[in-house]
């Protein structure tokens, strides 16, 4: 019974830990991506230098635009080469297929669609591309995942609380004579409760420590492989502070234990 | 010491255990509560140590309004009184000494006070020489004396006994009654619920009779049955 209680707390805490970790990473990632949204305005291939200069002037004076950088097709090709790390053999190209473009950053992410629209209307601009939709999808997905995660965790919290409460109730039942006599001779309910609360607390803390140990082991085993599989993760996933997370999880485990045992002893004392 | 005014007790299942009880018990009194089983003797005692809560009326014990007592004050009330039961309610895995000391420990008493007080009550009940024995190694009378010692260890002004001799043979019964009397003579108010006629008739103390949840007689030097023995004045 004790093992069941500790185990359930451990499972609950593991779920909570994973959830907090993933949420932290997603928030980080979402924020970074939003910050990085840039609008690429590709120019027509037959654009005149005068048109290009006019566009540059317009971009400079628009208050919604934080920065705009002209990327000539030559530079674009060089960037493509470095980004793909030579996967595309640019030597095979007889001529540069890339158009000139402006790399534009909006002052805030919400203003991106408006900026894109106004830039798209300028003469000489062929089309305007930005990753807003993808980012919004990502954030929406994050929100859905968060809701599901919270639901699952709440269920596990309740289950863990009930199981601890039942475990303690067995102990309470085994010691009911002693409790009755304590009450008879004037022991306060705090005095009677204390040992049971300690037991619940211990169950909770042991379960939480178990969970933290498993999470740490899993992280140690999986993190390098994750970084290997997703090289970009290294840049965007700033790891959540693991020590703070561990401490939070232990506190939560202790809380489950205390609340569970408090309820079961309280129920016994009131009858 | 004890005052009940128009007290009623109706259990949740609808049974009216006590009906309009009016009773005054003075400090230092020795009172028998008599009556057949199920007439409310135990219920009355349970009201006094707040194991049960009255449905109506006023109850005061040693100046504490028990009927209005908040839950978190019950422990304080219980420290003002000792309770003894038919089945002793001793902890079988603790020695006589530990059982008695337990009642002080749970109230947070200092070890120094426990070391002084426990021998004193064990001496009073005549169990000093058996303080290291376990309840199972004692006779029924000795177990009840242990329970009485435990009830007295916090120096209560009131001792409530619910059928204290119910499980005892005649020899142990008179031993326990003599002990209760001795405790009363030291100034403790004693209330004994019993249906042991011999004890009541021998002691000639105040007898309050309950019938079907009501007090039917209350005599100063009474017998178990009204009018038995010497001339009794029927008083309403």
Short mmCIF file of N, CA and C in Angstrom, two decimals, chain A residues 177-178 180-189 191 269-271, chain B residues 49 71 75 78-79 85 89-91 102-103 105-107 150 154:
data_model
loop_
_atom_site.label_atom_id
_atom_site.label_comp_id
_atom_site.label_asym_id
_atom_site.label_seq_id
_atom_site.Cartn_x
_atom_site.Cartn_y
_atom_site.Cartn_z
N UNK A 177 -7.57 2.51 18.30
CA UNK A 177 -7.69 2.44 19.76
C UNK A 177 -6.84 3.51 20.41
N UNK A 178 -5.62 3.58 19.93
CA UNK A 178 -4.69 4.57 20.48
C UNK A 178 -5.23 5.98 20.27
N UNK A 180 -8.37 6.84 19.87
CA UNK A 180 -9.54 7.06 20.72
C UNK A 180 -9.10 7.41 22.14
N UNK A 181 -8.07 6.71 22.62
CA UNK A 181 -7.60 6.98 23.98
C UNK A 181 -6.94 8.36 24.06
N UNK A 182 -6.20 8.69 23.02
CA UNK A 182 -5.60 10.04 22.99
C UNK A 182 -6.67 11.11 23.08
N UNK A 183 -7.73 10.91 22.29
CA UNK A 183 -8.81 11.91 22.31
C UNK A 183 -9.44 11.97 23.68
N UNK A 184 -9.57 10.78 24.30
CA UNK A 184 -10.23 10.69 25.59
C UNK A 184 -9.47 11.46 26.67
N UNK A 185 -8.14 11.36 26.63
CA UNK A 185 -7.37 12.00 27.70
C UNK A 185 -6.97 13.43 27.33
N UNK A 186 -7.53 13.94 26.22
CA UNK A 186 -7.36 15.36 25.96
C UNK A 186 -6.19 15.73 25.08
N UNK A 187 -5.79 14.82 24.16
CA UNK A 187 -4.78 15.20 23.19
C UNK A 187 -5.45 16.09 22.14
N UNK A 188 -4.78 17.16 21.72
CA UNK A 188 -5.36 18.01 20.69
C UNK A 188 -5.32 17.28 19.36
N UNK A 189 -6.19 17.68 18.44
CA UNK A 189 -6.21 16.97 17.15
C UNK A 189 -4.91 17.21 16.38
N UNK A 191 -1.98 17.30 17.74
CA UNK A 191 -1.05 16.32 18.30
C UNK A 191 -1.31 14.94 17.70
N UNK A 269 -11.12 11.81 12.69
CA UNK A 269 -11.28 12.53 13.96
C UNK A 269 -12.66 13.13 14.11
N UNK A 270 -13.30 13.45 13.01
CA UNK A 270 -14.61 14.10 13.10
C UNK A 270 -15.72 13.12 13.44
N UNK A 271 -15.50 11.85 13.17
CA UNK A 271 -16.59 10.89 13.41
C UNK A 271 -16.60 10.43 14.85
N UNK B 49 -18.53 14.55 28.67
CA UNK B 49 -17.17 14.69 28.15
C UNK B 49 -17.17 14.96 26.65
N UNK B 71 -15.27 22.58 18.60
CA UNK B 71 -14.55 21.31 18.42
C UNK B 71 -13.11 21.38 18.90
N UNK B 75 -10.47 19.02 23.56
CA UNK B 75 -9.28 18.49 24.23
C UNK B 75 -9.10 19.16 25.58
N UNK B 78 -11.50 17.76 28.12
CA UNK B 78 -11.15 16.40 28.56
C UNK B 78 -10.02 16.41 29.58
N UNK B 79 -9.22 17.45 29.58
CA UNK B 79 -8.13 17.52 30.56
C UNK B 79 -8.66 17.90 31.94
N UNK B 85 -13.99 3.29 31.76
CA UNK B 85 -14.99 2.48 31.05
C UNK B 85 -15.02 1.04 31.55
N UNK B 89 -10.17 0.17 28.23
CA UNK B 89 -9.52 0.94 27.14
C UNK B 89 -8.04 1.21 27.42
N UNK B 90 -7.32 0.13 27.73
CA UNK B 90 -5.86 0.27 27.90
C UNK B 90 -5.16 -0.11 26.61
N UNK B 91 -3.96 0.41 26.42
CA UNK B 91 -3.15 0.03 25.27
C UNK B 91 -2.36 -1.21 25.65
N UNK B 102 1.07 7.94 29.35
CA UNK B 102 0.55 8.32 28.03
C UNK B 102 -0.42 9.50 28.11
N UNK B 103 -1.29 9.44 29.13
CA UNK B 103 -2.29 10.49 29.28
C UNK B 103 -1.65 11.84 29.55
N UNK B 105 1.64 12.49 28.51
CA UNK B 105 2.48 12.80 27.35
C UNK B 105 1.68 13.48 26.24
N UNK B 106 0.49 12.97 26.00
CA UNK B 106 -0.28 13.54 24.88
C UNK B 106 -0.74 14.96 25.17
N UNK B 107 -0.69 15.37 26.43
CA UNK B 107 -1.05 16.76 26.71
C UNK B 107 0.20 17.64 26.72
N UNK B 150 -4.89 6.28 35.16
CA UNK B 150 -4.72 7.10 33.96
C UNK B 150 -5.71 8.27 33.97
N UNK B 154 -3.92 13.47 35.42
CA UNK B 154 -3.89 14.91 35.14
C UNK B 154 -4.63 15.73 36.19
#
